[in-house]
CSV table of C-alpha atoms in Angstrom, one decimal:
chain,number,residue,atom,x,y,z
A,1,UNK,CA,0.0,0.0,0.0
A,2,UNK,CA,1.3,3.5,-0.9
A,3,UNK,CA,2.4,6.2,2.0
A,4,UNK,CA,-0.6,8.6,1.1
A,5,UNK,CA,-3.4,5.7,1.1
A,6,UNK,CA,-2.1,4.2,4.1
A,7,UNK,CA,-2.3,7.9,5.3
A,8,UNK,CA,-5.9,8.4,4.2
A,9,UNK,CA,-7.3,5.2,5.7
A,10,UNK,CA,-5.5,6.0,8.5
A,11,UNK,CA,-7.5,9.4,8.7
A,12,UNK,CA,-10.4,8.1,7.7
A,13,UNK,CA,-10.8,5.4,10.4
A,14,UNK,CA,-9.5,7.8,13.1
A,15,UNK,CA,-12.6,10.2,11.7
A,16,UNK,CA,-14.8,7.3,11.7
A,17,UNK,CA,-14.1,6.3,15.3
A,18,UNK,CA,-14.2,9.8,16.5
A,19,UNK,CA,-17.8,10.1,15.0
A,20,UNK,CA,-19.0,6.5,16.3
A,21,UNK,CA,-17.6,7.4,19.6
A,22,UNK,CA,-19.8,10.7,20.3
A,23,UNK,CA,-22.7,9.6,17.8
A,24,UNK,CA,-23.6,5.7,19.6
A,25,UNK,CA,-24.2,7.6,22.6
A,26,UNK,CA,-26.0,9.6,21.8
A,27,UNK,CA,-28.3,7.0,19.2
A,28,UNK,CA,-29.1,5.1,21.8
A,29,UNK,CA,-30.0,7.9,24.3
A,30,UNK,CA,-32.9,8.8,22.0
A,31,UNK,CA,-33.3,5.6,21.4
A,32,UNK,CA,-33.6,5.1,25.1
A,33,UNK,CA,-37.0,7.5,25.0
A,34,UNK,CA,-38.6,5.0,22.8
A,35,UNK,CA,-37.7,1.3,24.8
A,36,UNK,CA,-40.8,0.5,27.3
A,37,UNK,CA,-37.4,-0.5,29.4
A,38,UNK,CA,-34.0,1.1,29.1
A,39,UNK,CA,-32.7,-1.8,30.9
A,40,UNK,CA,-34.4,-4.6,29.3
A,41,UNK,CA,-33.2,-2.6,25.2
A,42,UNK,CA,-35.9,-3.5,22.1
A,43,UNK,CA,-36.2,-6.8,23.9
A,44,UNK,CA,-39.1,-4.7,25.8
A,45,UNK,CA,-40.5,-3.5,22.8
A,46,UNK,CA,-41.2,0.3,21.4
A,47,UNK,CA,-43.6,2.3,22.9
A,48,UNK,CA,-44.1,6.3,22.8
A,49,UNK,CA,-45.3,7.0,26.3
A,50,UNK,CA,-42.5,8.3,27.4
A,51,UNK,CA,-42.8,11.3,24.8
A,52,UNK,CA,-46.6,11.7,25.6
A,53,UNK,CA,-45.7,11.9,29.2
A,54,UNK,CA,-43.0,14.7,28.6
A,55,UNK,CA,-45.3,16.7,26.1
A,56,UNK,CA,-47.9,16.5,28.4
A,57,UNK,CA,-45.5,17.7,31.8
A,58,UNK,CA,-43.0,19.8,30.1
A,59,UNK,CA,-45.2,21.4,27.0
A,60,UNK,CA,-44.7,25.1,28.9
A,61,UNK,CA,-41.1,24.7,29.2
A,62,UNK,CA,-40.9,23.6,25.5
A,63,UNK,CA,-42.6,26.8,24.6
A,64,UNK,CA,-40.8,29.0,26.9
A,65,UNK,CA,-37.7,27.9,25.5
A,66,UNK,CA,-39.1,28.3,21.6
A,67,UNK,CA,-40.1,32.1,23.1
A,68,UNK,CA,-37.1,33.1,24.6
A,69,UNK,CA,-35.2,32.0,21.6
A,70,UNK,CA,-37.6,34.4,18.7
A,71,UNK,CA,-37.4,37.1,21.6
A,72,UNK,CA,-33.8,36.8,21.6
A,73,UNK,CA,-33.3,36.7,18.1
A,74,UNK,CA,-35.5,39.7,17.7
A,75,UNK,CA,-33.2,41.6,20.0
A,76,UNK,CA,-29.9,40.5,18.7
A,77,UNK,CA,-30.8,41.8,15.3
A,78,UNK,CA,-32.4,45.0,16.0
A,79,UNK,CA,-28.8,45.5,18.0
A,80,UNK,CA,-26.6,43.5,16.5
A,81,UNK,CA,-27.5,44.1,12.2
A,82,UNK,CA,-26.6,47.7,13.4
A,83,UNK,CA,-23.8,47.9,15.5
A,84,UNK,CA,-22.1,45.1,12.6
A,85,UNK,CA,-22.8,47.8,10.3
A,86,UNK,CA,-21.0,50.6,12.4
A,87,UNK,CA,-18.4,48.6,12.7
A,88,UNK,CA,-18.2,47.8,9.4
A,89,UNK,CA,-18.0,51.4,8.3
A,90,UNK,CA,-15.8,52.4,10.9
A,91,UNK,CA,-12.4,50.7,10.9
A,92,UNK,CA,-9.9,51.7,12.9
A,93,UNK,CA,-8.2,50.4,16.3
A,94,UNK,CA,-11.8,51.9,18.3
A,95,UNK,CA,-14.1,49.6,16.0
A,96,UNK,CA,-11.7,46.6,16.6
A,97,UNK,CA,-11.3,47.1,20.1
A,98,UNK,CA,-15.3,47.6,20.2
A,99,UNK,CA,-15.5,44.1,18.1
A,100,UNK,CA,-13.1,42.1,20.5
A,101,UNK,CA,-15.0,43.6,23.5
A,102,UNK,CA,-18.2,42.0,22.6
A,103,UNK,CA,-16.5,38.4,22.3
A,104,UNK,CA,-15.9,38.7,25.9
A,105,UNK,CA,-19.3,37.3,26.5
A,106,UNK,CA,-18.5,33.8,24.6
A,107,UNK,CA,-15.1,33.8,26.2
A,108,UNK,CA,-15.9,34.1,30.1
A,109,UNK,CA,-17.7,30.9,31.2
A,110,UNK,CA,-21.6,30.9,31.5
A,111,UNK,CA,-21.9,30.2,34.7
A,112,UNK,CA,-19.6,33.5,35.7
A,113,UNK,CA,-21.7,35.3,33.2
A,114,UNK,CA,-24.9,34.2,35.0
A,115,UNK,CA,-23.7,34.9,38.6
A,116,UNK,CA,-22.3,38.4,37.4
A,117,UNK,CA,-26.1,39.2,36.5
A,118,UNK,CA,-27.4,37.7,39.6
A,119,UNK,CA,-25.5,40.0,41.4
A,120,UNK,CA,-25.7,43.1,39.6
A,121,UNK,CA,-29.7,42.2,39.5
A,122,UNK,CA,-30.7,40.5,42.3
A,123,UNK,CA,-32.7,43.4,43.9
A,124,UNK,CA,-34.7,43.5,41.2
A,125,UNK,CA,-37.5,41.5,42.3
A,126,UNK,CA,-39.9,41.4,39.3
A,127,UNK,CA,-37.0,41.4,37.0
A,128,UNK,CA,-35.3,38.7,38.3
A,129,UNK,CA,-37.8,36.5,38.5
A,130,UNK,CA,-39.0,37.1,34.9
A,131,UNK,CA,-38.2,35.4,31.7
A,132,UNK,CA,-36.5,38.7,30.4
A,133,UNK,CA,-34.2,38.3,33.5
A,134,UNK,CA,-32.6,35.1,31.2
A,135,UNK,CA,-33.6,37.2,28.1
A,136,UNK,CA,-31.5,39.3,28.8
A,137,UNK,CA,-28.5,36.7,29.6
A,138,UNK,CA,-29.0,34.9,26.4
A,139,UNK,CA,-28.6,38.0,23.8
A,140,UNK,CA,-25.8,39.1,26.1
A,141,UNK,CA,-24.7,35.4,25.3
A,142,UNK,CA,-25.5,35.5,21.7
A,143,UNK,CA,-25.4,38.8,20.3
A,144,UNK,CA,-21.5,38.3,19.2
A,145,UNK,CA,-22.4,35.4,17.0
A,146,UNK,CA,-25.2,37.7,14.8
A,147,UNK,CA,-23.0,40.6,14.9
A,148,UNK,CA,-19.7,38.5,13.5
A,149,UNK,CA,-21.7,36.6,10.8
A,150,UNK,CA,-23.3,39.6,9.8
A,151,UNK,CA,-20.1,42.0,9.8
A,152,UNK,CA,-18.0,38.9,7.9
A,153,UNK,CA,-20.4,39.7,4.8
A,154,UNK,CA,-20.3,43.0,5.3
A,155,UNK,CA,-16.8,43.1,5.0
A,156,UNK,CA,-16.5,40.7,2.2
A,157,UNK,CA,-19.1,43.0,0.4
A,158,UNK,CA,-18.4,46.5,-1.4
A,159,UNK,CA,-21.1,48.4,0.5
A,160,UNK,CA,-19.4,51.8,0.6
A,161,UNK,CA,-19.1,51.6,-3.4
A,162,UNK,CA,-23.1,50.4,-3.7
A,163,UNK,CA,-24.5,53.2,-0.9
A,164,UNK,CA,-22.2,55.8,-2.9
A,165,UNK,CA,-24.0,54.8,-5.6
A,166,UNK,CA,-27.6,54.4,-4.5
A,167,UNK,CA,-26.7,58.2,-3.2
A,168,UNK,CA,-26.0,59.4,-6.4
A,169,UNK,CA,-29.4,58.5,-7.5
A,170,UNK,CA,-31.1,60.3,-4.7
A,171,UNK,CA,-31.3,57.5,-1.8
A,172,UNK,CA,-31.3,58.7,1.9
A,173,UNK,CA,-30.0,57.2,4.5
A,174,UNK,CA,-32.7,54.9,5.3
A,175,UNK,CA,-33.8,53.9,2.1
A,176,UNK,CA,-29.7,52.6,1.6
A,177,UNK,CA,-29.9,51.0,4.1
A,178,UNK,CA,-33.1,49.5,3.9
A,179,UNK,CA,-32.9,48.4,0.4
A,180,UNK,CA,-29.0,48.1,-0.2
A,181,UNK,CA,-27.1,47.6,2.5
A,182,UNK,CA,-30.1,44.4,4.0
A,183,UNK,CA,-30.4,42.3,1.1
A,184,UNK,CA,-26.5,42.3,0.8
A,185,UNK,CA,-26.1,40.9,3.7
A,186,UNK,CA,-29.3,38.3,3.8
A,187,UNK,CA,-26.7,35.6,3.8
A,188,UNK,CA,-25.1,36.2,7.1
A,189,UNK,CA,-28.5,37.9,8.9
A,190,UNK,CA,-29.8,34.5,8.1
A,191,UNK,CA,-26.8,32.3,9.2
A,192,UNK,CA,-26.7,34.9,12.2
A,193,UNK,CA,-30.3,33.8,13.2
A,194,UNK,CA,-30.1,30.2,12.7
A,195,UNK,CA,-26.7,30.6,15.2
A,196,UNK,CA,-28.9,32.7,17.6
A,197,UNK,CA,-32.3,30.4,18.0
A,198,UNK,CA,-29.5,27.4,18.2
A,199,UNK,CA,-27.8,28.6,20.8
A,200,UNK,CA,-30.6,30.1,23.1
A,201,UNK,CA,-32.6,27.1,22.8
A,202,UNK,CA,-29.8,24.6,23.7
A,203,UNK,CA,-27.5,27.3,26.0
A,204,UNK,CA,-27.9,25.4,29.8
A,205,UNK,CA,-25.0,27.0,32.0
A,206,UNK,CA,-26.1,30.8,32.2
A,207,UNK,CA,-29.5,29.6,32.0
A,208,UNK,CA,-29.1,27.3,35.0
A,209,UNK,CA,-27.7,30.2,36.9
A,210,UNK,CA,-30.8,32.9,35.8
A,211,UNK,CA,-33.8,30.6,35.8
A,212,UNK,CA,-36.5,30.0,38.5
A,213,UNK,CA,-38.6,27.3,39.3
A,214,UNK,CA,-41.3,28.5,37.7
A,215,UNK,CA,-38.9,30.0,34.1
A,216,UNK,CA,-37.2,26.7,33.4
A,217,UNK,CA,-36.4,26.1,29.3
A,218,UNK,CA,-35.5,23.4,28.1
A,219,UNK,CA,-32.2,22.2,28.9
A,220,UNK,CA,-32.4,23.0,32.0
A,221,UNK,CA,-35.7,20.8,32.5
A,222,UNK,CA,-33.7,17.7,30.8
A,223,UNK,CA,-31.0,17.8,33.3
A,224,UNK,CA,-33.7,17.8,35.8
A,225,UNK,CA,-35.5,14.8,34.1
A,226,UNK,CA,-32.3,12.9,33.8
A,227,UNK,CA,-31.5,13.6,38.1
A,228,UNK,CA,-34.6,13.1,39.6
A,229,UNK,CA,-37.1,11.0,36.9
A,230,UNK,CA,-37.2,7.3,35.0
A,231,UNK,CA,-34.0,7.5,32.6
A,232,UNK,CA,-36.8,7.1,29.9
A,233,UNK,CA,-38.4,10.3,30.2
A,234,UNK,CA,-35.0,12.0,30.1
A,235,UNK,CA,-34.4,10.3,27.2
A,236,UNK,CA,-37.2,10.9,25.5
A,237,UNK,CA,-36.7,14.7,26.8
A,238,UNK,CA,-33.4,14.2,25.0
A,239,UNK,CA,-35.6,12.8,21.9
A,240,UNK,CA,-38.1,16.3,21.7
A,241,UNK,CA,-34.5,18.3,21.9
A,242,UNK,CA,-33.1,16.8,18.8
A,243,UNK,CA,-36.4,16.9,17.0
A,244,UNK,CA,-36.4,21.3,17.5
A,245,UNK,CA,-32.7,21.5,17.3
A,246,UNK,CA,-31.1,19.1,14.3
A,247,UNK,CA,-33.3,20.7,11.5
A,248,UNK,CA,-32.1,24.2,12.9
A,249,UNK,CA,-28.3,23.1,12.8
A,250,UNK,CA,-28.9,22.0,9.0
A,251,UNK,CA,-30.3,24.7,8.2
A,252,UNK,CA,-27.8,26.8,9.8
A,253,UNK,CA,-24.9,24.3,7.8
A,254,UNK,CA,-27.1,25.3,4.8
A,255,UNK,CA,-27.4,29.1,5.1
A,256,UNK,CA,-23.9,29.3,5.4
A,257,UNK,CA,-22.8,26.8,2.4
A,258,UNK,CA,-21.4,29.1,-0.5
A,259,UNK,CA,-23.7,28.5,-3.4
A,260,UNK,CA,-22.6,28.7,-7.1
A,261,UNK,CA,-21.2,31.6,-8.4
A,262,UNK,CA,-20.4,33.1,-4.6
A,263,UNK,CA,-17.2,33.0,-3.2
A,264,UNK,CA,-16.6,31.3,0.3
């Protein structure tokens, strides 16, 4: 066998083990949400109880986690779109130094993030104990990855050439911005978004930090169902995850696939 296929098999199987490793896990944990026995495996046959059960205990979650993530995407592109674009026409060492500072967010961990608010917001009564009290911790969270997908077209595109020329013709601010500057960069308001509603739905560490008894989302209700319920209902808690999650995360791989005639 030649050096370079015995190299390529070699990657190849190291790539393939990698997958199995973190993919048979989880398989079988959704799979797991569908045995009548975890214990017993498809000798106990397939049932979908265990789903019904955690649709019918944990619908509000569900939908408090789907709300929190639109809310959240809503406010990370009224901020965000704009404060890319700012950047975007503003370069210099200020505008860098304003990019860097709002990675800080994705750098610190969540949970220090999450006890920073708590701190700084504890007083607040009604505040704290509200879903915009984890609102608010999640676009803190997420706002760098709309503002960096959104700013990486608008860098990649010539914007100040195409508002120079939509000016020329009469265009005002608004009306640039509205109908040039947007549709130029639908590609990474859309990949932006995708990242947003991903990452709000499935964040768990800040979330653990900011959430109440009665303002639990998602993940934060599965690690409860795994700790203190049948292994079956976490698992099929695991199950309704993937389901909202996987067809986001495609898409998202999707949005952000150059297509023909684009460059990467």
């Amino acid at each position: 066998m030649k050096p370079y296929k015995f190299g390529f098999w070699l990657q190849a199987a190291v790539t393939l083990a990698s997958c199995l490793f973190i993919a048979v896990p989880m398989a079988y944990s959704v799979l797991s949400g569908l045995m009548r026995n975890a214990f017993l495996g498809l000798r106990g046959g397939l049932t979908f109880q265990w789903v019904e059960q955690v649709l019918s205990l944990y619908w509000p979650t569900i939908l408090l986690s789907i709300e929190i993530a639109l809310l959240c995407l809503v406010a990370t592109a009224l901020i965000g779109i704009p404060a890319a674009y700012a950047l975007a026409r503003a370069p210099g060492r200020l505008a860098r130094l304003a990019e860097e500072a709002l990675i800080l967010p994705v750098a610190v961990p969540g949970l220090a993030t999450g006890l920073a608010l708590v701190v700084a917001y504890d007083g607040w009564g009604d505040f704290r104990q509200s879903i915009w009290f984890i609102l608010a911790g999640h676009v803190l969270f997420t706002l760098p990855f709309m503002v960096r997908a959104v700013l990486a077209v608008m860098a990649s595109a010539d914007l100040q050439t195409l508002e120079e020329g939509a000016a020329s013709l009469g265009a005002g601010f608004a009306r640039r911005f509205l109908g040039v500057v947007l549709p130029n960069c639908k590609n990474g308001i859309l990949a932006g978004a995708l990242s947003v509603v991903t990452l709000s739905m499935g964040e768990f560490n800040l979330t653990w930090i900011l959430h109440t008894p009665l303002t639990k989302t998602l993940p934060v209700a599965l690690a409860d169902a795994y700790a203190s319920m049948r292994l079956e209902i976490g698992s099929a808690y695991t199950l309704i995850f993937f389901i909202m999650t996987v067809p986001l995360l495609l898409a998202l791989q999707r949005a952000t696939k150059p297509r023909a005639g684009e460059k990467p």
